[in-house]
Amino acid sequence: MKITILTLFPEMFDGFKTNSIIARAISKGLVEVECVQIRDFTKDKYGRVDTPPVGGGAGLIQKCQPLVDALKSIRTPGSKAVLFSPRGTTYNESKAKEYATLDHLILVCGHYEGVDERVNSYVDELLSIGDYILTGGEIPSMAVADSVIRLLDGAITKDSLKDESFNSPLLEYPQYTEPYDFAGETVPDILYSGNHVAIEKWRRKQSLRLTKEHRPDLFAKIELSKQDKKLLLELETGETPDSEKKAIEKGHKFIK
């Protein structure tokens, strides 16, 4: 896969491309991340890529000519060009999975007060990463590229992807590491039980709890099974089922 980022600030991506999972994916040849300097394409004799808005107004607007020419220079058959815009579709995991199937994803970074309206007709999609204002599209580009690259086969282990939040309507269950007791807060005993069936039920129950508490919009989309309803009832009553009690009792010897 190739990801091309059109930007006025390619140096912002130096650290992004040379650290952690992204760097490993690049070194393995799973992805090529290319930054293209929009300023290189301006025909303005002073090298400008922005001007005040026609009709007056605050700030500076990116000119369409440099952006469009930069985009045309790197277009490939089947490529998808995305421009960050508050009008765009809100980005989510489903969109990340869609982008991860592409051979060539082009991310266009606006900057300053905005971009010339006519640029919109040269891209395939408008995209938003949320209802807040940033100084430019560089940080959204990193967020999108990161979320897409990690989905590529071989970038990270498949087990790491399996139970994550947003792979289903549920948020991920709580995760713990050693030590057992940290500042008076302990790891739930069930996780030491060695009873994988009991652990999976507990994790499902916690995912239901967290989603209901923190993301009721996601919870409303869940088709609850009989087991889910039983787990929710346990949460409401505070009841610990006998099977979980027995699993905890057997697992106490593993608690450090």
PDB file of C-alpha atoms in Angstrom, residues 18-251:
ATOM      1  CA  THR A  18      10.590   6.794  11.888  1.00  0.00           C
ATOM      2  CA  ASN A  19       9.122   5.423  15.110  1.00  0.00           C
ATOM      3  CA  SER A  20       7.358   2.347  16.465  1.00  0.00           C
ATOM      4  CA  ILE A  21       4.829   0.323  14.458  1.00  0.00           C
ATOM      5  CA  ILE A  22       4.791   2.749  11.519  1.00  0.00           C
ATOM      6  CA  ALA A  23       8.566   2.534  11.053  1.00  0.00           C
ATOM      7  CA  ARG A  24       8.452  -1.275  11.238  1.00  0.00           C
ATOM      8  CA  ALA A  25       5.639  -1.469   8.692  1.00  0.00           C
ATOM      9  CA  ILE A  26       7.632   0.749   6.327  1.00  0.00           C
ATOM     10  CA  SER A  27      10.815  -1.286   6.823  1.00  0.00           C
ATOM     11  CA  LYS A  28       8.913  -4.517   6.105  1.00  0.00           C
ATOM     12  CA  GLY A  29       7.664  -3.054   2.827  1.00  0.00           C
ATOM     13  CA  LEU A  30       4.026  -3.234   3.930  1.00  0.00           C
ATOM     14  CA  VAL A  31       3.463   0.453   3.227  1.00  0.00           C
ATOM     15  CA  GLU A  32       5.162   3.404   1.579  1.00  0.00           C
ATOM     16  CA  VAL A  33       4.470   6.789   3.172  1.00  0.00           C
ATOM     17  CA  GLU A  34       5.256   9.699   0.858  1.00  0.00           C
ATOM     18  CA  CYS A  35       4.991  13.400   1.698  1.00  0.00           C
ATOM     19  CA  VAL A  36       4.602  15.841  -1.180  1.00  0.00           C
ATOM     20  CA  GLN A  37       5.318  19.544  -0.658  1.00  0.00           C
ATOM     21  CA  ILE A  38       2.396  21.514  -2.111  1.00  0.00           C
ATOM     22  CA  ARG A  39       4.537  24.671  -2.317  1.00  0.00           C
ATOM     23  CA  ASP A  40       6.712  23.021  -4.983  1.00  0.00           C
ATOM     24  CA  PHE A  41       3.801  23.304  -7.429  1.00  0.00           C
ATOM     25  CA  THR A  42       2.911  26.978  -7.089  1.00  0.00           C
ATOM     26  CA  LYS A  43       3.186  29.179 -10.154  1.00  0.00           C
ATOM     27  CA  ASP A  44       3.143  32.338  -8.074  1.00  0.00           C
ATOM     28  CA  LYS A  45       6.343  34.305  -8.740  1.00  0.00           C
ATOM     29  CA  TYR A  46       6.719  34.937  -5.015  1.00  0.00           C
ATOM     30  CA  GLY A  47       6.165  31.263  -4.142  1.00  0.00           C
ATOM     31  CA  ARG A  48       2.891  31.933  -2.358  1.00  0.00           C
ATOM     32  CA  VAL A  49       0.300  29.215  -1.895  1.00  0.00           C
ATOM     33  CA  ASP A  50      -2.300  31.321  -0.078  1.00  0.00           C
ATOM     34  CA  THR A  51      -4.073  34.654  -0.536  1.00  0.00           C
ATOM     35  CA  PRO A  52      -6.799  36.654   1.284  1.00  0.00           C
ATOM     36  CA  PRO A  53     -10.351  35.487   0.505  1.00  0.00           C
ATOM     37  CA  VAL A  54     -12.128  37.153  -2.404  1.00  0.00           C
ATOM     38  CA  GLY A  55     -14.852  39.406  -1.023  1.00  0.00           C
ATOM     39  CA  GLY A  56     -12.981  40.032   2.208  1.00  0.00           C
ATOM     40  CA  GLY A  57     -12.756  38.129   5.467  1.00  0.00           C
ATOM     41  CA  ALA A  58     -10.308  36.909   8.043  1.00  0.00           C
ATOM     42  CA  GLY A  59      -7.243  34.801   7.402  1.00  0.00           C
ATOM     43  CA  LEU A  60      -5.710  33.352   4.259  1.00  0.00           C
ATOM     44  CA  ILE A  61      -7.103  30.749   1.886  1.00  0.00           C
ATOM     45  CA  GLN A  62      -5.009  28.107   0.141  1.00  0.00           C
ATOM     46  CA  LYS A  63      -5.002  28.654  -3.619  1.00  0.00           C
ATOM     47  CA  CYS A  64      -6.449  25.902  -5.762  1.00  0.00           C
ATOM     48  CA  GLN A  65      -3.718  25.840  -8.448  1.00  0.00           C
ATOM     49  CA  PRO A  66      -0.842  24.470  -6.316  1.00  0.00           C
ATOM     50  CA  LEU A  67      -3.089  21.939  -4.595  1.00  0.00           C
ATOM     51  CA  VAL A  68      -4.716  20.687  -7.782  1.00  0.00           C
ATOM     52  CA  ASP A  69      -1.420  20.426  -9.663  1.00  0.00           C
ATOM     53  CA  ALA A  70       0.186  18.577  -6.739  1.00  0.00           C
ATOM     54  CA  LEU A  71      -2.746  16.170  -6.673  1.00  0.00           C
ATOM     55  CA  LYS A  72      -2.618  15.566 -10.417  1.00  0.00           C
ATOM     56  CA  SER A  73       1.102  14.831 -10.217  1.00  0.00           C
ATOM     57  CA  ILE A  74       0.671  11.846  -7.910  1.00  0.00           C
ATOM     58  CA  ARG A  75      -2.687  10.411  -8.997  1.00  0.00           C
ATOM     59  CA  THR A  76      -2.566   6.735  -9.923  1.00  0.00           C
ATOM     60  CA  PRO A  77      -5.281   4.458 -11.358  1.00  0.00           C
ATOM     61  CA  GLY A  78      -7.584   3.436  -8.513  1.00  0.00           C
ATOM     62  CA  SER A  79      -6.148   5.952  -6.058  1.00  0.00           C
ATOM     63  CA  LYS A  80      -8.487   7.649  -3.576  1.00  0.00           C
ATOM     64  CA  ALA A  81      -7.947  11.310  -2.682  1.00  0.00           C
ATOM     65  CA  VAL A  82      -9.322  12.535   0.639  1.00  0.00           C
ATOM     66  CA  LEU A  83      -9.513  16.165   1.783  1.00  0.00           C
ATOM     67  CA  PHE A  84     -10.033  16.972   5.454  1.00  0.00           C
ATOM     68  CA  SER A  85     -13.092  19.161   5.915  1.00  0.00           C
ATOM     69  CA  PRO A  86     -15.727  19.840   8.606  1.00  0.00           C
ATOM     70  CA  ARG A  87     -18.305  18.886   5.960  1.00  0.00           C
ATOM     71  CA  GLY A  88     -16.839  15.435   5.622  1.00  0.00           C
ATOM     72  CA  THR A  89     -17.934  12.025   6.816  1.00  0.00           C
ATOM     73  CA  THR A  90     -16.842  11.434  10.412  1.00  0.00           C
ATOM     74  CA  TYR A  91     -13.912   9.032  10.494  1.00  0.00           C
ATOM     75  CA  ASN A  92     -14.321   5.692  12.267  1.00  0.00           C
ATOM     76  CA  GLU A  93     -12.919   2.150  12.328  1.00  0.00           C
ATOM     77  CA  SER A  94     -15.114   1.029   9.431  1.00  0.00           C
ATOM     78  CA  LYS A  95     -13.639   3.767   7.273  1.00  0.00           C
ATOM     79  CA  ALA A  96     -10.122   2.767   8.376  1.00  0.00           C
ATOM     80  CA  LYS A  97     -10.802  -0.813   7.264  1.00  0.00           C
ATOM     81  CA  GLU A  98     -12.102   0.479   3.918  1.00  0.00           C
ATOM     82  CA  TYR A  99      -8.977   2.576   3.357  1.00  0.00           C
ATOM     83  CA  ALA A 100      -6.721  -0.345   4.338  1.00  0.00           C
ATOM     84  CA  THR A 101      -7.908  -2.245   1.242  1.00  0.00           C
ATOM     85  CA  LEU A 102      -6.691   0.495  -1.122  1.00  0.00           C
ATOM     86  CA  ASP A 103      -3.503   0.372  -3.139  1.00  0.00           C
ATOM     87  CA  HIS A 104      -3.040   4.146  -2.963  1.00  0.00           C
ATOM     88  CA  LEU A 105      -4.556   6.546  -0.430  1.00  0.00           C
ATOM     89  CA  ILE A 106      -3.959  10.273  -0.887  1.00  0.00           C
ATOM     90  CA  LEU A 107      -4.509  12.572   2.108  1.00  0.00           C
ATOM     91  CA  VAL A 108      -4.783  16.282   1.310  1.00  0.00           C
ATOM     92  CA  CYS A 109      -3.917  18.647   4.168  1.00  0.00           C
ATOM     93  CA  GLY A 110      -5.551  22.027   4.169  1.00  0.00           C
ATOM     94  CA  HIS A 111      -4.051  24.825   6.240  1.00  0.00           C
ATOM     95  CA  TYR A 112      -4.592  28.444   7.249  1.00  0.00           C
ATOM     96  CA  GLU A 113      -8.239  29.582   7.087  1.00  0.00           C
ATOM     97  CA  GLY A 114      -9.194  26.897   4.576  1.00  0.00           C
ATOM     98  CA  VAL A 115      -8.852  25.882   0.944  1.00  0.00           C
ATOM     99  CA  ASP A 116     -10.372  27.261  -2.225  1.00  0.00           C
ATOM    100  CA  GLU A 117     -13.830  25.735  -2.663  1.00  0.00           C
ATOM    101  CA  ARG A 118     -12.949  24.517  -6.147  1.00  0.00           C
ATOM    102  CA  VAL A 119     -10.430  22.002  -4.769  1.00  0.00           C
ATOM    103  CA  ASN A 120     -13.363  19.887  -3.565  1.00  0.00           C
ATOM    104  CA  SER A 121     -14.203  18.812  -7.113  1.00  0.00           C
ATOM    105  CA  TYR A 122     -10.732  17.242  -7.532  1.00  0.00           C
ATOM    106  CA  VAL A 123     -10.912  14.880  -4.551  1.00  0.00           C
ATOM    107  CA  ASP A 124     -12.969  11.728  -4.056  1.00  0.00           C
ATOM    108  CA  GLU A 125     -14.095  12.283  -0.488  1.00  0.00           C
ATOM    109  CA  LEU A 126     -14.309  14.853   2.291  1.00  0.00           C
ATOM    110  CA  LEU A 127     -13.399  13.554   5.745  1.00  0.00           C
ATOM    111  CA  SER A 128     -13.648  14.879   9.295  1.00  0.00           C
ATOM    112  CA  ILE A 129     -11.995  13.422  12.401  1.00  0.00           C
ATOM    113  CA  GLY A 130     -14.303  15.284  14.787  1.00  0.00           C
ATOM    114  CA  ASP A 131     -16.072  18.507  15.650  1.00  0.00           C
ATOM    115  CA  TYR A 132     -13.145  20.685  16.664  1.00  0.00           C
ATOM    116  CA  ILE A 133     -10.727  23.041  14.946  1.00  0.00           C
ATOM    117  CA  LEU A 134      -7.075  22.277  14.167  1.00  0.00           C
ATOM    118  CA  THR A 135      -4.514  24.495  12.448  1.00  0.00           C
ATOM    119  CA  GLY A 136      -4.239  22.129   9.500  1.00  0.00           C
ATOM    120  CA  GLY A 137      -4.750  18.642   8.138  1.00  0.00           C
ATOM    121  CA  GLU A 138      -1.375  17.251   9.181  1.00  0.00           C
ATOM    122  CA  ILE A 139      -2.470  15.810  12.542  1.00  0.00           C
ATOM    123  CA  PRO A 140      -5.657  14.297  11.031  1.00  0.00           C
ATOM    124  CA  SER A 141      -3.464  12.767   8.305  1.00  0.00           C
ATOM    125  CA  MET A 142      -1.258  11.134  10.925  1.00  0.00           C
ATOM    126  CA  ALA A 143      -4.303   9.809  12.772  1.00  0.00           C
ATOM    127  CA  VAL A 144      -5.793   8.312   9.611  1.00  0.00           C
ATOM    128  CA  ALA A 145      -2.494   6.903   8.351  1.00  0.00           C
ATOM    129  CA  ASP A 146      -1.740   5.340  11.749  1.00  0.00           C
ATOM    130  CA  SER A 147      -5.166   3.705  12.023  1.00  0.00           C
ATOM    131  CA  VAL A 148      -4.909   2.336   8.475  1.00  0.00           C
ATOM    132  CA  ILE A 149      -1.307   1.093   8.623  1.00  0.00           C
ATOM    133  CA  ARG A 150      -1.862  -0.900  11.816  1.00  0.00           C
ATOM    134  CA  LEU A 151      -4.590  -2.856   9.988  1.00  0.00           C
ATOM    135  CA  LEU A 152      -2.256  -4.005   7.227  1.00  0.00           C
ATOM    136  CA  ASP A 153      -1.445  -7.696   7.372  1.00  0.00           C
ATOM    137  CA  GLY A 154       1.858  -8.084   9.220  1.00  0.00           C
ATOM    138  CA  ALA A 155       1.957  -4.612  10.798  1.00  0.00           C
ATOM    139  CA  ILE A 156       0.923  -5.983  14.203  1.00  0.00           C
ATOM    140  CA  THR A 157      -0.181  -9.404  15.403  1.00  0.00           C
ATOM    141  CA  LYS A 158      -3.699 -10.502  14.524  1.00  0.00           C
ATOM    142  CA  ASP A 159      -4.442 -11.248  18.187  1.00  0.00           C
ATOM    143  CA  SER A 160      -3.780  -7.587  19.015  1.00  0.00           C
ATOM    144  CA  LEU A 161      -6.532  -6.552  16.605  1.00  0.00           C
ATOM    145  CA  LYS A 162      -9.113  -9.131  17.616  1.00  0.00           C
ATOM    146  CA  ASP A 163     -10.638  -7.732  20.818  1.00  0.00           C
ATOM    147  CA  GLU A 164     -10.151  -3.994  20.396  1.00  0.00           C
ATOM    148  CA  SER A 165     -12.736  -1.297  20.900  1.00  0.00           C
ATOM    149  CA  PHE A 166     -14.667  -0.402  17.730  1.00  0.00           C
ATOM    150  CA  ASN A 167     -14.055  -3.806  16.112  1.00  0.00           C
ATOM    151  CA  SER A 168     -17.573  -4.426  17.427  1.00  0.00           C
ATOM    152  CA  PRO A 169     -20.166  -2.066  18.941  1.00  0.00           C
ATOM    153  CA  LEU A 170     -18.623  -2.780  22.369  1.00  0.00           C
ATOM    154  CA  LEU A 171     -15.751  -0.964  24.034  1.00  0.00           C
ATOM    155  CA  GLU A 172     -12.847  -3.187  25.034  1.00  0.00           C
ATOM    156  CA  TYR A 173     -12.837  -4.744  28.515  1.00  0.00           C
ATOM    157  CA  PRO A 174     -10.334  -3.506  31.172  1.00  0.00           C
ATOM    158  CA  GLN A 175      -6.758  -4.772  30.872  1.00  0.00           C
ATOM    159  CA  TYR A 176      -4.251  -5.272  33.696  1.00  0.00           C
ATOM    160  CA  THR A 177      -0.567  -6.116  34.241  1.00  0.00           C
ATOM    161  CA  GLU A 178       1.519  -7.007  37.296  1.00  0.00           C
ATOM    162  CA  PRO A 179       1.757  -6.168  40.138  1.00  0.00           C
ATOM    163  CA  TYR A 180      -1.420  -7.598  41.645  1.00  0.00           C
ATOM    164  CA  ASP A 181      -1.680  -4.702  44.102  1.00  0.00           C
ATOM    165  CA  PHE A 182      -0.732  -1.173  43.073  1.00  0.00           C
ATOM    166  CA  ALA A 183      -1.443   1.620  45.581  1.00  0.00           C
ATOM    167  CA  GLY A 184      -4.329  -0.375  47.009  1.00  0.00           C
ATOM    168  CA  GLU A 185      -5.943  -1.163  43.661  1.00  0.00           C
ATOM    169  CA  THR A 186      -5.852  -4.847  42.792  1.00  0.00           C
ATOM    170  CA  VAL A 187      -6.214  -6.901  39.638  1.00  0.00           C
ATOM    171  CA  PRO A 188      -9.639  -8.641  39.591  1.00  0.00           C
ATOM    172  CA  ASP A 189      -9.177 -12.122  41.048  1.00  0.00           C
ATOM    173  CA  ILE A 190     -11.091 -13.780  38.216  1.00  0.00           C
ATOM    174  CA  LEU A 191      -8.186 -13.031  35.869  1.00  0.00           C
ATOM    175  CA  TYR A 192      -5.953 -15.335  37.925  1.00  0.00           C
ATOM    176  CA  SER A 193      -8.452 -18.189  37.850  1.00  0.00           C
ATOM    177  CA  GLY A 194      -7.073 -19.967  34.789  1.00  0.00           C
ATOM    178  CA  ASN A 195     -10.715 -20.588  33.841  1.00  0.00           C
ATOM    179  CA  HIS A 196     -10.852 -19.131  30.340  1.00  0.00           C
ATOM    180  CA  VAL A 197     -14.625 -19.529  29.995  1.00  0.00           C
ATOM    181  CA  ALA A 198     -15.218 -17.609  33.237  1.00  0.00           C
ATOM    182  CA  ILE A 199     -12.679 -14.963  32.214  1.00  0.00           C
ATOM    183  CA  GLU A 200     -14.361 -14.473  28.827  1.00  0.00           C
ATOM    184  CA  LYS A 201     -17.773 -14.030  30.512  1.00  0.00           C
ATOM    185  CA  TRP A 202     -16.296 -11.504  32.939  1.00  0.00           C
ATOM    186  CA  ARG A 203     -14.662  -9.585  30.102  1.00  0.00           C
ATOM    187  CA  ARG A 204     -17.893  -9.540  28.114  1.00  0.00           C
ATOM    188  CA  LYS A 205     -19.727  -8.246  31.178  1.00  0.00           C
ATOM    189  CA  GLN A 206     -17.175  -5.475  31.660  1.00  0.00           C
ATOM    190  CA  SER A 207     -17.374  -4.499  27.989  1.00  0.00           C
ATOM    191  CA  LEU A 208     -21.151  -4.233  28.297  1.00  0.00           C
ATOM    192  CA  ARG A 209     -20.771  -2.135  31.451  1.00  0.00           C
ATOM    193  CA  LEU A 210     -18.224   0.257  29.997  1.00  0.00           C
ATOM    194  CA  THR A 211     -20.123   0.703  26.753  1.00  0.00           C
ATOM    195  CA  LYS A 212     -23.409   1.377  28.537  1.00  0.00           C
ATOM    196  CA  GLU A 213     -21.756   3.887  30.871  1.00  0.00           C
ATOM    197  CA  HIS A 214     -19.479   5.714  28.444  1.00  0.00           C
ATOM    198  CA  ARG A 215     -20.937   5.202  24.964  1.00  0.00           C
ATOM    199  CA  PRO A 216     -24.720   4.783  25.143  1.00  0.00           C
ATOM    200  CA  ASP A 217     -24.839   5.534  21.421  1.00  0.00           C
ATOM    201  CA  LEU A 218     -22.819   2.380  20.732  1.00  0.00           C
ATOM    202  CA  PHE A 219     -24.721   0.373  23.344  1.00  0.00           C
ATOM    203  CA  ALA A 220     -27.990   1.140  21.550  1.00  0.00           C
ATOM    204  CA  LYS A 221     -26.670  -0.649  18.453  1.00  0.00           C
ATOM    205  CA  ILE A 222     -25.941  -3.934  20.238  1.00  0.00           C
ATOM    206  CA  GLU A 223     -28.198  -6.922  19.610  1.00  0.00           C
ATOM    207  CA  LEU A 224     -28.192  -8.377  23.110  1.00  0.00           C
ATOM    208  CA  SER A 225     -28.074 -12.152  23.418  1.00  0.00           C
ATOM    209  CA  LYS A 226     -29.671 -14.062  26.296  1.00  0.00           C
ATOM    210  CA  GLN A 227     -26.215 -14.321  27.820  1.00  0.00           C
ATOM    211  CA  ASP A 228     -25.714 -10.553  27.507  1.00  0.00           C
ATOM    212  CA  LYS A 229     -29.018  -9.879  29.256  1.00  0.00           C
ATOM    213  CA  LYS A 230     -28.014 -12.228  32.060  1.00  0.00           C
ATOM    214  CA  LEU A 231     -24.668 -10.455  32.426  1.00  0.00           C
ATOM    215  CA  LEU A 232     -26.386  -7.064  32.527  1.00  0.00           C
ATOM    216  CA  LEU A 233     -28.702  -8.332  35.244  1.00  0.00           C
ATOM    217  CA  GLU A 234     -25.669  -9.414  37.260  1.00  0.00           C
ATOM    218  CA  LEU A 235     -24.288  -5.888  36.896  1.00  0.00           C
ATOM    219  CA  GLU A 236     -27.560  -4.314  38.009  1.00  0.00           C
ATOM    220  CA  THR A 237     -27.927  -6.547  41.084  1.00  0.00           C
ATOM    221  CA  GLY A 238     -24.247  -6.691  41.929  1.00  0.00           C
ATOM    222  CA  GLU A 239     -24.568 -10.468  41.997  1.00  0.00           C
ATOM    223  CA  THR A 240     -21.503 -12.650  41.404  1.00  0.00           C
ATOM    224  CA  PRO A 241     -22.630 -15.933  39.812  1.00  0.00           C
ATOM    225  CA  ASP A 242     -21.634 -19.205  41.463  1.00  0.00           C
ATOM    226  CA  SER A 243     -19.521 -20.231  38.461  1.00  0.00           C
ATOM    227  CA  GLU A 244     -17.424 -17.076  38.844  1.00  0.00           C
ATOM    228  CA  LYS A 245     -17.100 -17.567  42.606  1.00  0.00           C
ATOM    229  CA  LYS A 246     -15.861 -21.115  42.116  1.00  0.00           C
ATOM    230  CA  ALA A 247     -13.385 -20.038  39.450  1.00  0.00           C
ATOM    231  CA  ILE A 248     -12.025 -17.311  41.763  1.00  0.00           C
ATOM    232  CA  GLU A 249     -11.759 -19.740  44.667  1.00  0.00           C
ATOM    233  CA  LYS A 250      -9.689 -22.154  42.608  1.00  0.00           C
ATOM    234  CA  GLY A 251      -7.510 -19.350  41.268  1.00  0.00           C
TER     235      GLY A 251
END
